[in-house]
Amino acid sequence: MPASPASPRPNAVVAVLALAGIVVALMQTLVIPIIPELPRLLDAAPSDAAWAVTATLLASAVATPVVGRLGDMFGKRRMLLLSLVLLIAGSAVCALSDALVPMVAGRALQGLSAAVIPLGISIMRDELPLERLAGATAVMSASLGVGGALGLPAAALIADKLDWHMLFWLSGALGAVSLVLVLTLVPESAVRTGGRFDVPGGIGMAAGLASLLLAISKGGDWGWSSATTLGLFAAAVVILLVWGRWELHTPEPLVDLRTTARRQVLFTNLASVAIGFSMFAMSLVLPQLLQLPEATGYGLGRSLLTTGLVMAPSGLVMMAFAPVSAKVSKSRGPKVTLMIGALIVAAGYGLNIVLMAEVWHLVLVSCVISAGIGFAYGAMPSLIMGAVPANETAAANSLNTLMRSLGTSVASAVAGVILAQLTIDLGGFALPSENAFKVVMAIGAGAALLAAALASFLPRHRPAGPVAGPAPAEGTATEPASVR
């Protein structure tokens, strides 16, 4: 591994890590324009082709907490570089694929890079001056939404004008640029826990999460009352209970459940699930409203490229509000910032219920919701880092990222059921009804209000930055003066 830069330059570190986060988020939306075409492109059944999406979801869910823990143990920059290498490798495999198996394998490799954002936040905690930390971590946290929003129009344009393999060559090239910049400009932290990796804990978490997310993501196809779906849910419960008991009794756990149970960490993670749900509900509803035929009476009949362009400003709004979130957190505390963000998201969905007849209505709605997401996502790293030791930062931030992903997975399943059940008939085709979209919006608003309610249980105002500085040397842990 090449030596890291000796003296970090804060602006360069923030820019490079934010770029890496955007690239990883971009990877997750690149396949959206070609999802309807995947069965034909890969010569596979639609249910089999869907694994190109499911594989990424499962791989990212498993990799995020595991790689975060490895970052705390052996070096966050080292694991960040490894994640980017996996992204590049997965992109190359997909770019060279014309069959289902290599495509699914490549998408799984891409999913293994999902820990880049929590690792980047953790590097910032170790390397940046305290006065820069809140704003920088807010930007890094928001990069998840920015990459997703900007990726859709770019992917739609490439898929429409060029060979679809170029989508993956693009993600590979961007990953390579990020890799070089991290090697050149981002330092390695001396804050390490050392110790031995919890292999049984890693296997148990992987099995439990895979069972849970597989049941959530494929339950609609298999049937929610099918033996396979119910069996996976039951397996997830049993495995995660056994895993939790193991984590509580092993001396070097993968996830420190006692730290996770602290009020500030617990309620931040619960609110993250609800906010993740709200964010993804927008991503499911607005593109469909834009693309449904005008003959429905509520669809706007726009192309995929136009849809992407309509959604693109939301990513820029999210990034613009991240530093505003940091300023509010500095003056009033991240608890207040998270509650404000959740209320803005709820207001955006309420607005969407009455404003959905024109393109500009949906641009406005997406920007309002994204502003709220920018506030909320900007506050979460500060809340997590304010309650965990410096040498557990990557693992704690990774778990928080996993909670957001869990929320998006649940949103996809819930919205899918509603949109499939409340339909109209148009020319012999069943399409989601206007009321179906309004129900999903109402649930999105409810999830945001739930996030605000959960955030109200967080401790009172604390400084936005971490309450404990980085450990001065490898293997030295620091304990925060956090709420226990």
Short mmCIF file of N, CA, C and O in Angstrom, two decimals, residues 335-410:
data_model
loop_
_atom_site.label_atom_id
_atom_site.label_comp_id
_atom_site.label_asym_id
_atom_site.label_seq_id
_atom_site.Cartn_x
_atom_site.Cartn_y
_atom_site.Cartn_z
N LYS A 335 -29.65 17.36 17.02
CA LYS A 335 -31.01 16.87 17.28
C LYS A 335 -32.03 17.77 16.62
O LYS A 335 -32.96 17.31 15.93
N VAL A 336 -31.88 19.07 16.81
CA VAL A 336 -32.81 20.04 16.22
C VAL A 336 -32.74 19.97 14.70
O VAL A 336 -33.77 20.01 14.00
N THR A 337 -31.53 19.85 14.17
CA THR A 337 -31.36 19.78 12.72
C THR A 337 -32.08 18.57 12.15
O THR A 337 -32.76 18.67 11.11
N LEU A 338 -31.95 17.42 12.79
CA LEU A 338 -32.61 16.22 12.32
C LEU A 338 -34.13 16.38 12.35
O LEU A 338 -34.83 15.98 11.40
N MET A 339 -34.65 16.98 13.39
CA MET A 339 -36.10 17.18 13.49
C MET A 339 -36.59 18.15 12.41
O MET A 339 -37.63 17.92 11.79
N ILE A 340 -35.83 19.22 12.18
CA ILE A 340 -36.21 20.17 11.13
C ILE A 340 -36.24 19.47 9.77
O ILE A 340 -37.18 19.63 8.99
N GLY A 341 -35.20 18.70 9.50
CA GLY A 341 -35.14 17.99 8.23
C GLY A 341 -36.32 17.05 8.04
O GLY A 341 -36.94 17.01 6.96
N ALA A 342 -36.67 16.30 9.08
CA ALA A 342 -37.79 15.36 8.98
C ALA A 342 -39.10 16.08 8.74
O ALA A 342 -39.94 15.64 7.94
N LEU A 343 -39.29 17.22 9.39
CA LEU A 343 -40.53 18.00 9.19
C LEU A 343 -40.60 18.59 7.79
O LEU A 343 -41.68 18.66 7.19
N ILE A 344 -39.46 19.01 7.24
CA ILE A 344 -39.45 19.52 5.86
C ILE A 344 -39.81 18.40 4.89
O ILE A 344 -40.57 18.61 3.93
N VAL A 345 -39.29 17.21 5.11
CA VAL A 345 -39.62 16.07 4.26
C VAL A 345 -41.12 15.79 4.31
O VAL A 345 -41.77 15.59 3.28
N ALA A 346 -41.69 15.78 5.51
CA ALA A 346 -43.13 15.54 5.65
C ALA A 346 -43.93 16.61 4.91
O ALA A 346 -44.93 16.30 4.24
N ALA A 347 -43.49 17.87 5.02
CA ALA A 347 -44.18 18.95 4.32
C ALA A 347 -44.09 18.77 2.80
O ALA A 347 -45.05 19.03 2.07
N GLY A 348 -42.94 18.29 2.32
CA GLY A 348 -42.78 18.04 0.89
C GLY A 348 -43.75 17.00 0.37
O GLY A 348 -44.36 17.17 -0.70
N TYR A 349 -43.94 15.93 1.12
CA TYR A 349 -44.90 14.91 0.70
C TYR A 349 -46.33 15.43 0.77
O TYR A 349 -47.17 15.10 -0.09
N GLY A 350 -46.63 16.23 1.81
CA GLY A 350 -47.96 16.84 1.87
C GLY A 350 -48.21 17.73 0.66
O GLY A 350 -49.31 17.74 0.08
N LEU A 351 -47.19 18.47 0.25
CA LEU A 351 -47.28 19.31 -0.93
C LEU A 351 -47.53 18.47 -2.17
O LEU A 351 -48.31 18.84 -3.06
N ASN A 352 -46.87 17.31 -2.24
CA ASN A 352 -46.98 16.44 -3.41
C ASN A 352 -48.40 15.90 -3.59
O ASN A 352 -48.85 15.66 -4.71
N ILE A 353 -49.11 15.71 -2.48
CA ILE A 353 -50.47 15.18 -2.57
C ILE A 353 -51.39 16.14 -3.31
O ILE A 353 -52.30 15.72 -4.03
N VAL A 354 -51.12 17.45 -3.17
CA VAL A 354 -51.99 18.45 -3.83
C VAL A 354 -51.36 19.03 -5.08
O VAL A 354 -52.06 19.66 -5.89
N LEU A 355 -50.05 18.85 -5.27
CA LEU A 355 -49.37 19.38 -6.45
C LEU A 355 -48.70 18.24 -7.20
O LEU A 355 -47.59 17.85 -6.87
N MET A 356 -49.37 17.71 -8.22
CA MET A 356 -48.80 16.62 -9.00
C MET A 356 -49.27 16.66 -10.46
O MET A 356 -49.14 15.67 -11.17
N ALA A 357 -49.77 17.81 -10.89
CA ALA A 357 -50.37 17.89 -12.23
C ALA A 357 -49.43 18.46 -13.28
O ALA A 357 -49.71 18.35 -14.47
N GLU A 358 -48.33 19.09 -12.87
CA GLU A 358 -47.42 19.73 -13.81
C GLU A 358 -45.99 19.30 -13.49
O GLU A 358 -45.67 18.92 -12.36
N VAL A 359 -45.12 19.42 -14.51
CA VAL A 359 -43.71 19.06 -14.30
C VAL A 359 -43.10 19.92 -13.21
O VAL A 359 -42.37 19.42 -12.34
N TRP A 360 -43.41 21.23 -13.21
CA TRP A 360 -42.78 22.11 -12.23
C TRP A 360 -43.23 21.75 -10.82
O TRP A 360 -42.50 21.99 -9.85
N HIS A 361 -44.46 21.20 -10.70
CA HIS A 361 -44.92 20.76 -9.38
C HIS A 361 -43.97 19.71 -8.82
O HIS A 361 -43.58 19.77 -7.64
N LEU A 362 -43.59 18.75 -9.67
CA LEU A 362 -42.74 17.66 -9.20
C LEU A 362 -41.30 18.12 -8.98
O LEU A 362 -40.61 17.60 -8.10
N VAL A 363 -40.84 19.10 -9.76
CA VAL A 363 -39.52 19.69 -9.50
C VAL A 363 -39.51 20.35 -8.13
O VAL A 363 -38.59 20.15 -7.32
N LEU A 364 -40.57 21.11 -7.83
CA LEU A 364 -40.68 21.79 -6.53
C LEU A 364 -40.72 20.78 -5.40
O LEU A 364 -40.00 20.91 -4.40
N VAL A 365 -41.56 19.77 -5.56
CA VAL A 365 -41.71 18.77 -4.50
C VAL A 365 -40.39 18.05 -4.24
O VAL A 365 -39.96 17.87 -3.08
N SER A 366 -39.71 17.62 -5.31
CA SER A 366 -38.45 16.89 -5.13
C SER A 366 -37.40 17.77 -4.46
O SER A 366 -36.60 17.27 -3.65
N CYS A 367 -37.41 19.06 -4.76
CA CYS A 367 -36.43 19.96 -4.14
C CYS A 367 -36.74 20.19 -2.66
O CYS A 367 -35.82 20.25 -1.84
N VAL A 368 -38.02 20.30 -2.31
CA VAL A 368 -38.39 20.48 -0.90
C VAL A 368 -38.00 19.24 -0.10
O VAL A 368 -37.37 19.33 0.96
N ILE A 369 -38.37 18.06 -0.62
CA ILE A 369 -38.03 16.83 0.09
C ILE A 369 -36.52 16.67 0.21
O ILE A 369 -35.99 16.29 1.27
N SER A 370 -35.81 16.99 -0.86
CA SER A 370 -34.35 16.85 -0.83
C SER A 370 -33.70 17.83 0.13
O SER A 370 -32.68 17.51 0.74
N ALA A 371 -34.27 19.01 0.28
CA ALA A 371 -33.75 19.95 1.27
C ALA A 371 -33.87 19.35 2.67
O ALA A 371 -32.94 19.43 3.48
N GLY A 372 -35.00 18.72 2.94
CA GLY A 372 -35.16 18.06 4.24
C GLY A 372 -34.20 16.91 4.43
O GLY A 372 -33.64 16.74 5.52
N ILE A 373 -34.01 16.13 3.37
CA ILE A 373 -33.06 15.01 3.45
C ILE A 373 -31.65 15.54 3.70
O ILE A 373 -30.87 14.97 4.48
N GLY A 374 -31.30 16.65 3.05
CA GLY A 374 -29.99 17.26 3.26
C GLY A 374 -29.78 17.66 4.71
O GLY A 374 -28.71 17.44 5.29
N PHE A 375 -30.81 18.24 5.32
CA PHE A 375 -30.75 18.58 6.75
C PHE A 375 -30.55 17.33 7.59
O PHE A 375 -29.67 17.27 8.46
N ALA A 376 -31.40 16.33 7.35
CA ALA A 376 -31.39 15.13 8.19
C ALA A 376 -30.09 14.34 8.04
O ALA A 376 -29.46 13.96 9.03
N TYR A 377 -29.68 14.12 6.79
CA TYR A 377 -28.47 13.35 6.56
C TYR A 377 -27.24 14.08 7.09
O TYR A 377 -26.27 13.44 7.52
N GLY A 378 -27.26 15.39 7.05
CA GLY A 378 -26.14 16.15 7.58
C GLY A 378 -26.00 16.05 9.09
O GLY A 378 -24.89 16.13 9.63
N ALA A 379 -27.13 15.84 9.78
CA ALA A 379 -27.11 15.78 11.25
C ALA A 379 -26.68 14.41 11.76
O ALA A 379 -26.10 14.29 12.85
N MET A 380 -26.95 13.35 11.00
CA MET A 380 -26.75 11.99 11.52
C MET A 380 -25.31 11.68 11.89
O MET A 380 -25.05 11.12 12.97
N PRO A 381 -24.31 12.00 11.05
CA PRO A 381 -22.93 11.70 11.46
C PRO A 381 -22.52 12.40 12.74
O PRO A 381 -21.80 11.84 13.56
N SER A 382 -22.98 13.65 12.92
CA SER A 382 -22.64 14.37 14.15
C SER A 382 -23.23 13.69 15.37
O SER A 382 -22.59 13.61 16.43
N LEU A 383 -24.46 13.22 15.24
CA LEU A 383 -25.09 12.52 16.36
C LEU A 383 -24.36 11.22 16.69
O LEU A 383 -24.14 10.90 17.86
N ILE A 384 -23.99 10.47 15.64
CA ILE A 384 -23.28 9.20 15.87
C ILE A 384 -21.90 9.45 16.47
O ILE A 384 -21.50 8.83 17.47
N MET A 385 -21.14 10.38 15.89
CA MET A 385 -19.78 10.63 16.36
C MET A 385 -19.76 11.28 17.74
O MET A 385 -18.76 11.21 18.44
N GLY A 386 -20.87 11.90 18.12
CA GLY A 386 -20.95 12.49 19.45
C GLY A 386 -21.20 11.48 20.55
O GLY A 386 -21.25 11.84 21.72
N ALA A 387 -21.35 10.20 20.15
CA ALA A 387 -21.71 9.20 21.16
C ALA A 387 -20.85 7.95 21.13
O ALA A 387 -21.10 7.02 21.90
N VAL A 388 -19.84 7.90 20.24
CA VAL A 388 -18.99 6.71 20.17
C VAL A 388 -17.53 7.11 20.27
O VAL A 388 -17.16 8.23 19.91
N PRO A 389 -16.67 6.22 20.75
CA PRO A 389 -15.23 6.51 20.79
C PRO A 389 -14.68 6.68 19.38
O PRO A 389 -15.21 6.15 18.41
N ALA A 390 -13.57 7.41 19.27
CA ALA A 390 -12.96 7.65 17.97
C ALA A 390 -12.57 6.36 17.27
O ALA A 390 -12.64 6.27 16.05
N ASN A 391 -12.17 5.36 18.03
CA ASN A 391 -11.72 4.12 17.40
C ASN A 391 -12.87 3.19 17.03
O ASN A 391 -12.64 2.06 16.59
N GLU A 392 -14.13 3.63 17.20
CA GLU A 392 -15.29 2.87 16.74
C GLU A 392 -16.10 3.65 15.70
O GLU A 392 -17.21 3.27 15.34
N THR A 393 -15.53 4.76 15.21
CA THR A 393 -16.29 5.66 14.34
C THR A 393 -16.74 4.98 13.06
O THR A 393 -17.90 5.12 12.64
N ALA A 394 -15.84 4.28 12.38
CA ALA A 394 -16.19 3.69 11.09
C ALA A 394 -17.28 2.64 11.26
O ALA A 394 -18.23 2.58 10.46
N ALA A 395 -17.17 1.79 12.27
CA ALA A 395 -18.18 0.77 12.50
C ALA A 395 -19.53 1.40 12.82
O ALA A 395 -20.58 0.96 12.31
N ALA A 396 -19.53 2.44 13.65
CA ALA A 396 -20.79 3.09 14.04
C ALA A 396 -21.43 3.80 12.85
O ALA A 396 -22.65 3.72 12.65
N ASN A 397 -20.63 4.53 12.06
CA ASN A 397 -21.18 5.20 10.89
C ASN A 397 -21.65 4.19 9.84
O ASN A 397 -22.64 4.43 9.14
N SER A 398 -20.96 3.07 9.73
CA SER A 398 -21.38 2.04 8.79
C SER A 398 -22.72 1.45 9.19
O SER A 398 -23.58 1.19 8.34
N LEU A 399 -22.92 1.23 10.48
CA LEU A 399 -24.20 0.71 10.94
C LEU A 399 -25.31 1.71 10.66
O LEU A 399 -26.42 1.34 10.26
N ASN A 400 -25.03 3.01 10.85
CA ASN A 400 -26.02 4.04 10.55
C ASN A 400 -26.38 4.05 9.06
O ASN A 400 -27.54 4.17 8.69
N THR A 401 -25.37 3.90 8.21
CA THR A 401 -25.63 3.81 6.77
C THR A 401 -26.48 2.60 6.44
O THR A 401 -27.38 2.65 5.59
N LEU A 402 -26.20 1.48 7.12
CA LEU A 402 -27.00 0.28 6.92
C LEU A 402 -28.46 0.53 7.31
O LEU A 402 -29.38 0.05 6.63
N MET A 403 -28.70 1.27 8.38
CA MET A 403 -30.06 1.57 8.80
C MET A 403 -30.80 2.37 7.73
O MET A 403 -31.98 2.13 7.46
N ARG A 404 -30.13 3.31 7.10
CA ARG A 404 -30.75 4.06 6.00
C ARG A 404 -31.11 3.12 4.86
O ARG A 404 -32.19 3.21 4.27
N SER A 405 -30.18 2.21 4.54
CA SER A 405 -30.43 1.26 3.45
C SER A 405 -31.60 0.34 3.77
O SER A 405 -32.38 -0.01 2.89
N LEU A 406 -31.71 -0.05 5.04
CA LEU A 406 -32.83 -0.88 5.45
C LEU A 406 -34.14 -0.12 5.21
O LEU A 406 -35.13 -0.69 4.74
N GLY A 407 -34.14 1.17 5.52
CA GLY A 407 -35.33 1.99 5.27
C GLY A 407 -35.71 2.04 3.81
O GLY A 407 -36.88 1.93 3.45
N THR A 408 -34.72 2.20 2.94
CA THR A 408 -35.01 2.25 1.50
C THR A 408 -35.55 0.90 1.01
O THR A 408 -36.43 0.86 0.15
N SER A 409 -35.03 -0.20 1.54
CA SER A 409 -35.50 -1.52 1.13
C SER A 409 -36.96 -1.73 1.54
O SER A 409 -37.77 -2.25 0.76
N VAL A 410 -37.29 -1.33 2.76
CA VAL A 410 -38.67 -1.45 3.22
C VAL A 410 -39.58 -0.56 2.39
O VAL A 410 -40.70 -0.95 2.02
#
